[in-house]
GROMACS .gro file of C-alpha atoms in nm:
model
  440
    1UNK     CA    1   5.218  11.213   9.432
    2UNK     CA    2   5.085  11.406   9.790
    3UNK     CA    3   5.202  11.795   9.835
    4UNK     CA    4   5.464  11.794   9.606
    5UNK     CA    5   5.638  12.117   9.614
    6UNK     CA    6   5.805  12.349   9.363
    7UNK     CA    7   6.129  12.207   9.391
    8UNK     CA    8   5.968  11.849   9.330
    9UNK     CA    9   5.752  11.962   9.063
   10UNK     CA   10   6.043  12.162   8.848
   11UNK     CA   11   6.232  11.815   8.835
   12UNK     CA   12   5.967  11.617   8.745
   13UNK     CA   13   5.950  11.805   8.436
   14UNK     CA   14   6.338  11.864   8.339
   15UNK     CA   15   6.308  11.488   8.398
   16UNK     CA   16   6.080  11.439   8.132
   17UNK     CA   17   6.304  11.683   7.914
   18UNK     CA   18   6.512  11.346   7.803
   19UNK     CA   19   6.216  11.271   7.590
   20UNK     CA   20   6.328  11.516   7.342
   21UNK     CA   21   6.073  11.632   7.097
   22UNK     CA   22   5.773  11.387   6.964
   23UNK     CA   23   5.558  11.546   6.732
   24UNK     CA   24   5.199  11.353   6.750
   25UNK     CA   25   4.866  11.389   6.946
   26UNK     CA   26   4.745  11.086   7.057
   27UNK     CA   27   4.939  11.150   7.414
   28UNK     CA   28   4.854  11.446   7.472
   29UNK     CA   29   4.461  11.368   7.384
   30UNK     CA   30   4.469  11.043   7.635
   31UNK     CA   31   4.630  11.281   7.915
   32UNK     CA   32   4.367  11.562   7.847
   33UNK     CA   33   4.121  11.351   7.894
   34UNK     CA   34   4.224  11.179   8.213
   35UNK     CA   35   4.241  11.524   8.328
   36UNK     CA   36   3.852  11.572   8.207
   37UNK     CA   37   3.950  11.821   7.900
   38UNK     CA   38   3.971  12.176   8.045
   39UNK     CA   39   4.100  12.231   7.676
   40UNK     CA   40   3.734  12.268   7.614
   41UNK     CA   41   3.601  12.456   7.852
   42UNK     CA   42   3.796  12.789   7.704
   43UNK     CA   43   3.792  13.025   7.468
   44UNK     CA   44   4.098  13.028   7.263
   45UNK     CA   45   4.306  13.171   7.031
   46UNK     CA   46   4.558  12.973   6.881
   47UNK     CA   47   4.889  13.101   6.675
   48UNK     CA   48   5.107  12.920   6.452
   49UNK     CA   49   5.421  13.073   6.276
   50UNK     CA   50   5.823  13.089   6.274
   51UNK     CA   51   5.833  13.460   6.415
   52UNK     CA   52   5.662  13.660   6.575
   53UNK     CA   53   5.416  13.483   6.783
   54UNK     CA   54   5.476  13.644   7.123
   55UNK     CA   55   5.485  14.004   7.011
   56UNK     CA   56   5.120  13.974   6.834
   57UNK     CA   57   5.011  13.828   7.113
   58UNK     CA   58   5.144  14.067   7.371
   59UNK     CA   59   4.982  14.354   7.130
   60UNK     CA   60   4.664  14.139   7.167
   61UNK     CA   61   4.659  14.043   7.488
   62UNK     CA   62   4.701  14.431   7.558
   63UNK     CA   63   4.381  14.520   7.370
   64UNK     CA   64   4.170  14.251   7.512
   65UNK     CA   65   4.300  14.393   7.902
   66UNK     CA   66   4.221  14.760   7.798
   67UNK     CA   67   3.872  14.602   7.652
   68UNK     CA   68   3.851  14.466   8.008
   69UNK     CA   69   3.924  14.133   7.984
   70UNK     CA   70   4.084  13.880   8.194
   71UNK     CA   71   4.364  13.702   7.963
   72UNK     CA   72   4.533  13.401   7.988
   73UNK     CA   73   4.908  13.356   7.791
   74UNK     CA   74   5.096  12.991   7.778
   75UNK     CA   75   5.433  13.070   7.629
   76UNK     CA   76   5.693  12.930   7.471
   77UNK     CA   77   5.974  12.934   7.500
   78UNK     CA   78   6.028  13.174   7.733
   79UNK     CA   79   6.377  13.437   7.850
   80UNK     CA   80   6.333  13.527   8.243
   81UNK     CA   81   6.161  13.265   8.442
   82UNK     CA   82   5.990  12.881   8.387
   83UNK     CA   83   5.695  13.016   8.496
   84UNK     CA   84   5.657  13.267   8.287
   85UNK     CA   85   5.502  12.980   8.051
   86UNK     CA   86   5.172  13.065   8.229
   87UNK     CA   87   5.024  13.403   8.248
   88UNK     CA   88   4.706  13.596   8.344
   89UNK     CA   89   4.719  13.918   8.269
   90UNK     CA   90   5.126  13.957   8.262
   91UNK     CA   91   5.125  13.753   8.615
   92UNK     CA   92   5.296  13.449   8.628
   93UNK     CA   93   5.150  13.157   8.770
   94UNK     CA   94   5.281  13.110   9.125
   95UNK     CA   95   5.504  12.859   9.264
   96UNK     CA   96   5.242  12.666   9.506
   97UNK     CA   97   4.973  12.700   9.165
   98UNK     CA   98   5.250  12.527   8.959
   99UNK     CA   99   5.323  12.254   9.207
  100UNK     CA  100   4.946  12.205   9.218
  101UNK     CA  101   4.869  12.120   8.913
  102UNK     CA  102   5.199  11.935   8.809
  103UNK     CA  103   5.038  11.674   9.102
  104UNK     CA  104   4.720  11.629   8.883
  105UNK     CA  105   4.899  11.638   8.568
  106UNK     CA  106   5.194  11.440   8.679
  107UNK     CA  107   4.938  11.202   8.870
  108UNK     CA  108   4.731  11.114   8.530
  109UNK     CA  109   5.074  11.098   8.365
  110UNK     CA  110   5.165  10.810   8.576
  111UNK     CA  111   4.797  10.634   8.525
  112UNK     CA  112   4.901  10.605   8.181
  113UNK     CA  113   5.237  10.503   8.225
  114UNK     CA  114   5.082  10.203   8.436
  115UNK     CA  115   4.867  10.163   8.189
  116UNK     CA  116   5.137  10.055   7.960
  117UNK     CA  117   5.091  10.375   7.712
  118UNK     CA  118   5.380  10.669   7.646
  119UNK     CA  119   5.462  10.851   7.882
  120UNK     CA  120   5.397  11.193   7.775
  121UNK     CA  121   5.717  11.458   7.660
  122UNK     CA  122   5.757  11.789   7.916
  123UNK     CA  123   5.603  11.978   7.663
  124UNK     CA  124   5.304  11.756   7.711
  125UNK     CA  125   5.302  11.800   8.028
  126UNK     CA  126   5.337  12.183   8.047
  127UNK     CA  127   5.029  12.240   7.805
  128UNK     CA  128   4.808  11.977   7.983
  129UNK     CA  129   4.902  12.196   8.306
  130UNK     CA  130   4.833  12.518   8.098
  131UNK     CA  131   4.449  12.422   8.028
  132UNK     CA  132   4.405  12.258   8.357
  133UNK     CA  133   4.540  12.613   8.518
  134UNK     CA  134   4.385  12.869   8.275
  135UNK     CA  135   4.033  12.673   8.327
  136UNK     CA  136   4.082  12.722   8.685
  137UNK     CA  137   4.107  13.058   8.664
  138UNK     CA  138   3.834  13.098   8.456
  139UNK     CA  139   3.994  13.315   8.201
  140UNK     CA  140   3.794  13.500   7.935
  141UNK     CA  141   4.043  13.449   7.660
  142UNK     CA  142   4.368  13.199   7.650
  143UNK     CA  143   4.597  13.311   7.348
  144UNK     CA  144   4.773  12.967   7.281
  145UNK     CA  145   5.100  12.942   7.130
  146UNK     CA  146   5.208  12.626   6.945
  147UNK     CA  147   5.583  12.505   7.086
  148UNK     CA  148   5.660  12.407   6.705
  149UNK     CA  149   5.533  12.361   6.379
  150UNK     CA  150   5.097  12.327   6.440
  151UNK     CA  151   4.938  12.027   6.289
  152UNK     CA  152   5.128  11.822   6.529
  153UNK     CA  153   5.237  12.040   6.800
  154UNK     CA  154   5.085  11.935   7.140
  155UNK     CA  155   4.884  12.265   7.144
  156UNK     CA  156   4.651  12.166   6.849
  157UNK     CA  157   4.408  11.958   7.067
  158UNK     CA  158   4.133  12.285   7.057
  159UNK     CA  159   3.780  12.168   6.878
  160UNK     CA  160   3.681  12.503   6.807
  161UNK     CA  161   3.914  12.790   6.888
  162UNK     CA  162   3.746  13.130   6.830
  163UNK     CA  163   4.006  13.215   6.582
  164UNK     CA  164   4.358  13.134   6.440
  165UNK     CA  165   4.612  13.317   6.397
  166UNK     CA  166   4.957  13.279   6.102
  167UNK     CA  167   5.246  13.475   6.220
  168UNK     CA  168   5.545  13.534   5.980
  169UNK     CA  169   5.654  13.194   5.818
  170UNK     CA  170   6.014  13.133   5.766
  171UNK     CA  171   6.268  12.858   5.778
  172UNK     CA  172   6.271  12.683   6.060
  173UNK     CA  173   6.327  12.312   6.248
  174UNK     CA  174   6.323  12.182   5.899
  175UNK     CA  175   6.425  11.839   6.021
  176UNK     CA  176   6.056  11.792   6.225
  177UNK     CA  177   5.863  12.069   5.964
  178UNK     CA  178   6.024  11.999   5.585
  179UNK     CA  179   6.284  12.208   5.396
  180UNK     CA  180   6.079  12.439   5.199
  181UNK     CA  181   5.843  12.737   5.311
  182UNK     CA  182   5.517  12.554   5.118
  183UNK     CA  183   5.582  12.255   5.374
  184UNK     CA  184   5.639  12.463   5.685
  185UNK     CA  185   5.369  12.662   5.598
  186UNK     CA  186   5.118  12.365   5.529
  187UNK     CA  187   5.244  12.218   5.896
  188UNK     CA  188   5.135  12.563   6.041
  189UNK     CA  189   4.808  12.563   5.886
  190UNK     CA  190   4.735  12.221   6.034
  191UNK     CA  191   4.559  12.483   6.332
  192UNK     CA  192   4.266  12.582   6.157
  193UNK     CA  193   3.960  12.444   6.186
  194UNK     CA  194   3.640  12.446   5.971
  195UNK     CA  195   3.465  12.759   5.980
  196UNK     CA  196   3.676  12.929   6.261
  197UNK     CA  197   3.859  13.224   6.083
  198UNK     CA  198   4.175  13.292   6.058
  199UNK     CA  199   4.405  13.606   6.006
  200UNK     CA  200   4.731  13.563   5.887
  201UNK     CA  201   5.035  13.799   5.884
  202UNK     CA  202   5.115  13.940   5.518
  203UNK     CA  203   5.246  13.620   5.333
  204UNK     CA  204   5.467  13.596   5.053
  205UNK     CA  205   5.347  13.632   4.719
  206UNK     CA  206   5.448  13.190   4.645
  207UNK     CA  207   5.216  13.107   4.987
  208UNK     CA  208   4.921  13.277   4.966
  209UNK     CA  209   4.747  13.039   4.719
  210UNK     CA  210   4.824  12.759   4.952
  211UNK     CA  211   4.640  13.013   5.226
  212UNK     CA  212   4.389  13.089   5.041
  213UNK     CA  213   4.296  12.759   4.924
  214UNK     CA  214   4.299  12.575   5.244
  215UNK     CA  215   4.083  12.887   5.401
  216UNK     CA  216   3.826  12.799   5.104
  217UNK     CA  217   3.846  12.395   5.150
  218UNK     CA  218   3.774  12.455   5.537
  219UNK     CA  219   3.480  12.752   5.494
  220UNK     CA  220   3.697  12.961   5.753
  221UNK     CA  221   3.710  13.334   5.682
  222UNK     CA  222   3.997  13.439   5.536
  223UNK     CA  223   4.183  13.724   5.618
  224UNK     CA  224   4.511  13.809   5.519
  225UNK     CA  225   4.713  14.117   5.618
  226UNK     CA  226   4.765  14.384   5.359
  227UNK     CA  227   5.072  14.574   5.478
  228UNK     CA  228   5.050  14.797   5.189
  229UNK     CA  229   4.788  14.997   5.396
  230UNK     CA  230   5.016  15.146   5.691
  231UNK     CA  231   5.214  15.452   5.654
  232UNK     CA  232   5.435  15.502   5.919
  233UNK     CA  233   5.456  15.854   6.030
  234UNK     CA  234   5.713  15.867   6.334
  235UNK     CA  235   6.019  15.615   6.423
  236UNK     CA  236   6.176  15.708   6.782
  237UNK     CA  237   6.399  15.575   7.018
  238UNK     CA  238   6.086  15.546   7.246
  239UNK     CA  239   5.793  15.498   7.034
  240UNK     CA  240   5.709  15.466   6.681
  241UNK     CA  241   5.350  15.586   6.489
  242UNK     CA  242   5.165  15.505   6.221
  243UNK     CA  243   4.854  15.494   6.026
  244UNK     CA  244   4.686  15.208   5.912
  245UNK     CA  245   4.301  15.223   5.736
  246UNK     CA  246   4.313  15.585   5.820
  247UNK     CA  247   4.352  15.550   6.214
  248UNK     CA  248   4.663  15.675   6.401
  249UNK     CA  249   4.826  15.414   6.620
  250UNK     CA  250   5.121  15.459   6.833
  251UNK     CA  251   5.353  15.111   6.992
  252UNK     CA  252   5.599  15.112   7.297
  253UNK     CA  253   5.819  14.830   7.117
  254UNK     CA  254   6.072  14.889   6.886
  255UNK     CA  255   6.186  14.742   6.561
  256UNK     CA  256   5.964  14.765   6.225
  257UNK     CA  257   5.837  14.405   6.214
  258UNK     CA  258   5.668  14.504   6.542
  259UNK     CA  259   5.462  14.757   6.339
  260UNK     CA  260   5.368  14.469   6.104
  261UNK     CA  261   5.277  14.256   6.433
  262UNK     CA  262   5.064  14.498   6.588
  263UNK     CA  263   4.832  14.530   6.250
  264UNK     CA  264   4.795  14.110   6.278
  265UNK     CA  265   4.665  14.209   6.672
  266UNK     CA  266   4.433  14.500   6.549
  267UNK     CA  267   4.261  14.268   6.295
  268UNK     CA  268   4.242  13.975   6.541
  269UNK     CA  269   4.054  14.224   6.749
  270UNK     CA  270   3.821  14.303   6.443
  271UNK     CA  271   3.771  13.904   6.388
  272UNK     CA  272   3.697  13.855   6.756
  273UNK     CA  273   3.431  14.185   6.714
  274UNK     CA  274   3.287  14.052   6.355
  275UNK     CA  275   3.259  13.684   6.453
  276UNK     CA  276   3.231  13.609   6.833
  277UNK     CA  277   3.058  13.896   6.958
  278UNK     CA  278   3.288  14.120   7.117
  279UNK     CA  279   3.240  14.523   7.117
  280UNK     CA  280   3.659  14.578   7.090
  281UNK     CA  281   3.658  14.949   7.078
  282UNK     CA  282   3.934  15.139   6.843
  283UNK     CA  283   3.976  15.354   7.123
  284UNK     CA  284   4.071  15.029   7.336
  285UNK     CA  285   4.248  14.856   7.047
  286UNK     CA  286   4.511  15.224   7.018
  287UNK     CA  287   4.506  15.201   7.426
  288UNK     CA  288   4.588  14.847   7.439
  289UNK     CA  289   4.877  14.914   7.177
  290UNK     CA  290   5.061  15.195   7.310
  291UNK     CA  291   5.043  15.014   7.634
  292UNK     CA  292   5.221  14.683   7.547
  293UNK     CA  293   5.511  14.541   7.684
  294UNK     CA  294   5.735  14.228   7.542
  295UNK     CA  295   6.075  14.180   7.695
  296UNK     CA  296   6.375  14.040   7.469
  297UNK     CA  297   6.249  14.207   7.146
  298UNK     CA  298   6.495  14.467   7.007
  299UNK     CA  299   6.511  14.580   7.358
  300UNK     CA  300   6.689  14.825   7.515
  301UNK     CA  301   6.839  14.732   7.859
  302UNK     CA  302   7.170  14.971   7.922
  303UNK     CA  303   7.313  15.307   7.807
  304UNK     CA  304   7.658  15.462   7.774
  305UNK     CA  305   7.674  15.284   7.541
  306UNK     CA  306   7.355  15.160   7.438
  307UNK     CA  307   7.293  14.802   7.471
  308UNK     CA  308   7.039  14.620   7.302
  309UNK     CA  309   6.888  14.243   7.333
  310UNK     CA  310   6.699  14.074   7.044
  311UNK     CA  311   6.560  13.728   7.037
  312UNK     CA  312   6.641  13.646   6.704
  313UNK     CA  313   6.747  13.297   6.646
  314UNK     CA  314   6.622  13.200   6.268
  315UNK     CA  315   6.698  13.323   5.894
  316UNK     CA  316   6.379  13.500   5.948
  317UNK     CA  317   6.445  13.685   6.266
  318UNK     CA  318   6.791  13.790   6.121
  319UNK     CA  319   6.644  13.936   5.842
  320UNK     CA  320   6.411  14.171   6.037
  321UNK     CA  321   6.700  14.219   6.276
  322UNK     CA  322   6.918  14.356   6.004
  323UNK     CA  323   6.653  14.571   5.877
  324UNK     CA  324   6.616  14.714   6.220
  325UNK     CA  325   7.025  14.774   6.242
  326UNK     CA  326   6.983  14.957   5.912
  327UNK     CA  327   6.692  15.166   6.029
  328UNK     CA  328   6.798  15.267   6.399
  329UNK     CA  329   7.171  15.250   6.394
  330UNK     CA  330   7.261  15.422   6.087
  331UNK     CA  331   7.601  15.592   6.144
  332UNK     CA  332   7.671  15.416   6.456
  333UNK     CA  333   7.972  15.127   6.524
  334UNK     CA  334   7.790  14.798   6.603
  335UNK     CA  335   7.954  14.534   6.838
  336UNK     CA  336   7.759  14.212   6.905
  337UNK     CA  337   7.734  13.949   7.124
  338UNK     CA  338   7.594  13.598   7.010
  339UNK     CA  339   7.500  13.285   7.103
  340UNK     CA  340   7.328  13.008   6.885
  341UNK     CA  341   7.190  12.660   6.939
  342UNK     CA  342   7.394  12.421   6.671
  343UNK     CA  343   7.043  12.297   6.495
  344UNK     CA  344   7.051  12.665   6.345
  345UNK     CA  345   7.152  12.799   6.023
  346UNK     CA  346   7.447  13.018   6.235
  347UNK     CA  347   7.645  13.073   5.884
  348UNK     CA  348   7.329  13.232   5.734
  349UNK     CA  349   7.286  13.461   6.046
  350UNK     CA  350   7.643  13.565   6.011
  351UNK     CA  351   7.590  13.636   5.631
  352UNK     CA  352   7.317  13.867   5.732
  353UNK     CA  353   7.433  14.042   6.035
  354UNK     CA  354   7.807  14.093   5.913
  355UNK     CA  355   7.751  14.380   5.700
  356UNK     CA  356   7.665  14.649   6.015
  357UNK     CA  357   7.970  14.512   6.186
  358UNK     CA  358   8.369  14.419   6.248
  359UNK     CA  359   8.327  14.278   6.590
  360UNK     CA  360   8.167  14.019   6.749
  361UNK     CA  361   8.206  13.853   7.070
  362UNK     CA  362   8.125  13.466   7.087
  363UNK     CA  363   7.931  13.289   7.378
  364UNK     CA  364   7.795  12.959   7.484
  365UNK     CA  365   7.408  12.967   7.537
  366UNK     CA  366   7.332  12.825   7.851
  367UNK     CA  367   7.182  12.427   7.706
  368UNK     CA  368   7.413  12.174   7.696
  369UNK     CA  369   7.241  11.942   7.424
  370UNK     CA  370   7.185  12.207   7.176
  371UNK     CA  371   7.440  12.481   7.229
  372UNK     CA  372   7.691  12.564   6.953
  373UNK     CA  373   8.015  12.611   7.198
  374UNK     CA  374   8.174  12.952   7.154
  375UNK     CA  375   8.493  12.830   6.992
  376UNK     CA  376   8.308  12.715   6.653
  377UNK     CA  377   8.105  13.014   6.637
  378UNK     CA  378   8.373  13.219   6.708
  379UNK     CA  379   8.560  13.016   6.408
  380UNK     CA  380   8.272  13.058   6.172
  381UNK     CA  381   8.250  13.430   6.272
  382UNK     CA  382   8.652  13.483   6.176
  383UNK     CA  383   8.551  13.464   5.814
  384UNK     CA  384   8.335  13.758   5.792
  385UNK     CA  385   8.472  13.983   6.117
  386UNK     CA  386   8.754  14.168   6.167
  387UNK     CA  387   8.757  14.129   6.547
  388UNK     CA  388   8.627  13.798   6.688
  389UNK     CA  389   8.621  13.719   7.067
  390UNK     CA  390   8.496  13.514   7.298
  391UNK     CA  391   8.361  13.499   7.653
  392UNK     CA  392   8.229  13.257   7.932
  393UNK     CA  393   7.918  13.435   8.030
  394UNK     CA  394   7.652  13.697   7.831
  395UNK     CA  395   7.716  13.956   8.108
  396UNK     CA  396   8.096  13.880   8.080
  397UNK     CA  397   8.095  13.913   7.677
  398UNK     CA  398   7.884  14.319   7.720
  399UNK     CA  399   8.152  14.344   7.968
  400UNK     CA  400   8.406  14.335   7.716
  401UNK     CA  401   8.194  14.494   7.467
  402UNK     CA  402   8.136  14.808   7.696
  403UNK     CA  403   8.511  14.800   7.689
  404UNK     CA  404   8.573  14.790   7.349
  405UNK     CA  405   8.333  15.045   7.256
  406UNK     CA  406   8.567  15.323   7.491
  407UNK     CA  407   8.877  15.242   7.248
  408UNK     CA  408   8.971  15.445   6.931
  409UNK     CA  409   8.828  15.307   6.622
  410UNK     CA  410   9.040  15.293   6.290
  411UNK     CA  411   8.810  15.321   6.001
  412UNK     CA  412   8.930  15.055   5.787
  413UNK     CA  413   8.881  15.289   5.461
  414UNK     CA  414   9.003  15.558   5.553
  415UNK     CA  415   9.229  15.586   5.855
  416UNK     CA  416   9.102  15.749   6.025
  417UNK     CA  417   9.108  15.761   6.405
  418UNK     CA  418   8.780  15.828   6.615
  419UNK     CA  419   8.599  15.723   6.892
  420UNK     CA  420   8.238  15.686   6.725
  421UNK     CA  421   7.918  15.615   6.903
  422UNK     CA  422   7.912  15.242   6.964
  423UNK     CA  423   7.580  15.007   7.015
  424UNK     CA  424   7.624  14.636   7.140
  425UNK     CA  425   7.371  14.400   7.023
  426UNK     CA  426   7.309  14.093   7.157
  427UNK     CA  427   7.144  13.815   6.974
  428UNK     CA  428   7.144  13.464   6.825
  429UNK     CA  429   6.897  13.283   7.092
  430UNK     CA  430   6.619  13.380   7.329
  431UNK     CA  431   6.797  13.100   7.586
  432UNK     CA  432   7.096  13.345   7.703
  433UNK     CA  433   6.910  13.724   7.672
  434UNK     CA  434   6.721  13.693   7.953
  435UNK     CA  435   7.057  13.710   8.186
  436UNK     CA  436   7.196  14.058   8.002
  437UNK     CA  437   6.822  14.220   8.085
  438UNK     CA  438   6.807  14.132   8.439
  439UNK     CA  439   7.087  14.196   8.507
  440UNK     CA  440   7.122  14.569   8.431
   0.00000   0.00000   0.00000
């Protein structure tokens, strides 16, 4: 493999998309270590959890910049751009660095192919180029997020990560992670270590024995969010404010849960302080806050009307979704836009997000293996919406929506006639998003 070039390296790894998903380690440990184990050679932070997982980290990663730190970020999956997998400090790993280290990585990958072993998945691939990359660039901190699940996700090859982190649990890819929130929440815990600690997001009331327990059986300090301690003073269009241990903090990114999501970053910054010898100030943890940035999350991307994007694709994500709608939209017609892969619980999404609603405009998300096609949404949507469309294209479907939301509205109640204040919502899968948000 001699000076391979974007092009060449991008269809290596789609190639090795046809692999599917293979939960297991022993791959990913034999191509590490033909690659000499940068994995070891950094200081990481590794997060497990159904939702999320890229929001506490982009709180975090925030802090640890305004604390003056250089930060590495492997994502997945991810809404714009491939490589924005791969991230120092909010800059995505070039095109000539990515076709660099796919030739080592891709190079070892064929050793062991010749050697007769497996061939390792894409997502293999992408986090052996991740530690190779992030070692390069000799980062102070990589925050690591697992692809799925934890004790067997391809991420979990760290010895010794400074801390973990639990985001949100939820249902999720039951077939690979078990059918019950105990299960899913024991496969997530398979990323802590002995005597690393780990801070988890607020878990419910049947879980946090399990927590507990396995924090105890591992020596790793335990500490568990207590959401009962914020008071939130201020919720904006812009901004929203609040007051947790008796500090004021104010975030850039909207929704509730993202209040809940910035505490799990604030206390990661007091584990890194307490136990690895960092000098995190408050002052940098409420600079690094206000400061943070995470596309695709309850964002807003258009006026007149508003138009908002949300990256919610699980029971989980719906739910905070809906509590969002019920918080910021109160009095307001809603029209959405969806788009869901056919491995998710779509009829539980459309329990949840029908009440705010009468219209909803169905689209294909942009994967041809997992995509639920428009029609069958669109069928499964005519049970709970008055109004159900569909449309060939995201931008084509808030084209529509725009256009809807300039007719007369007949409240079904009442009769009566008005042209309210409309909001378009799209949501239902992080794979189709992206296109709405550049493209305004």
């Amino acid at each position: 493999m001699i000076d391979m070039t974007y092009e060449d390296a991008y269809k290596y790894i789609k190639k090795a998309e046809g692999a599917g998903i293979v939960p297991g380690l022993s791959t990913i440990k034999e191509l590490l270590s033909r690659l000499g184990d940068p994995q070891d050679s950094l200081n990481v932070i590794h997060i497990a959890g159904t939702n999320g997982k890229g929001s506490i980290f982009a709180f975090l990663e925030y802090i640890l910049r305004a604390a003056g730190y250089r930060v590495g970020r492997y994502i997945s999956p991810t809404i714009f751009t491939y490589l924005e997998r791969f991230q120092i400090n909010s800059r995505y790993m070039t095109e000539e660095e990515f076709a660099e280290i796919m030739e080592a990585v891709g190079g070892a990958a064929s050793g062991m192919e010749a050697d007769g072993l497996n061939y390792p998945t894409a997502f293999e691939l992408e986090t052996a180029m991740a530690f190779l990359y992030f070692k390069k660039k000799k980062v102070d901190f990589l925050l690591l997020e697992t692809g799925m699940g934890g004790r067997l996700d391809a991420t979990n090859v760290v010895k010794k990560p400074l801390c973990t982190v639990l985001a949100s649990i939820s249902m999720d890819h039951m077939k690979f992670l078990g059918n019950d929130l105990s299960g899913i929440l024991r496969e997530k815990m398979g990323i802590m270590r002995p005597g690393v600690p780990c801070v988890a997001y607020q878990l419910q009331e049947t879980l946090r024995p399990a927590y507990l327990e396995e924090c105890e059986r591992l020596a790793a300090p335990a500490d568990m969010c207590d959401f009962s301690r914020i008071r939130i003073t201020a919720i904006e269009k812009d901004y929203t404010e609040y007051i947790y241990d008796g500090k004021c903090y104010k975030i850039a990114l909207n929704g509730l849960y993202q209040v809940y999501n910035s505490v799990v970053a604030i206390e990661v910054a007091r584990c890194l302080n307490r136990y690895s010898g960092c000098s995190i100030t408050d002052e940098q943890i409420k600079k690094g806050l206000a400061a943070a940035r995470w596309k695709g999350r309850f964002e807003q991307v258009g006026s007149d009307p508003d138009i908002y994007i949300d990256g919610a694709h699980n029971v989980g994500g719906w739910q905070s979704l809906a509590q969002n709608v019920r918080e910021y939209f109160k009095d307001k017609r809603l029209i959405y836009v969806c788009g869901v892969f056919k491995d998710k619980e779509y009829e539980k999404m459309l329990d949840i997000m029908a009440p705010y609603s009468d219209t909803l405009i169905a689209v294909t998300p942009p994967n041809e293996k997992r995509a639920l096609p428009k029609e069958a949404l669109a069928q499964a949507a005519e049970k709970h919406f008055q109004n159900v469309y569909t449309a060939e294209t995201a931008t084509e479907a808030v084209k529509r929506a725009v256009d809807l939301s300039r007719t007369d509205f007949v409240d079904g109640e009442t009769g009566i006639q008005s042209r309210e204040e409309t909001v378009v919502l799209a949501f239902g899968s992080l794979s189709f998003i992206g296109e709405l948000s550049i493209g305004r």
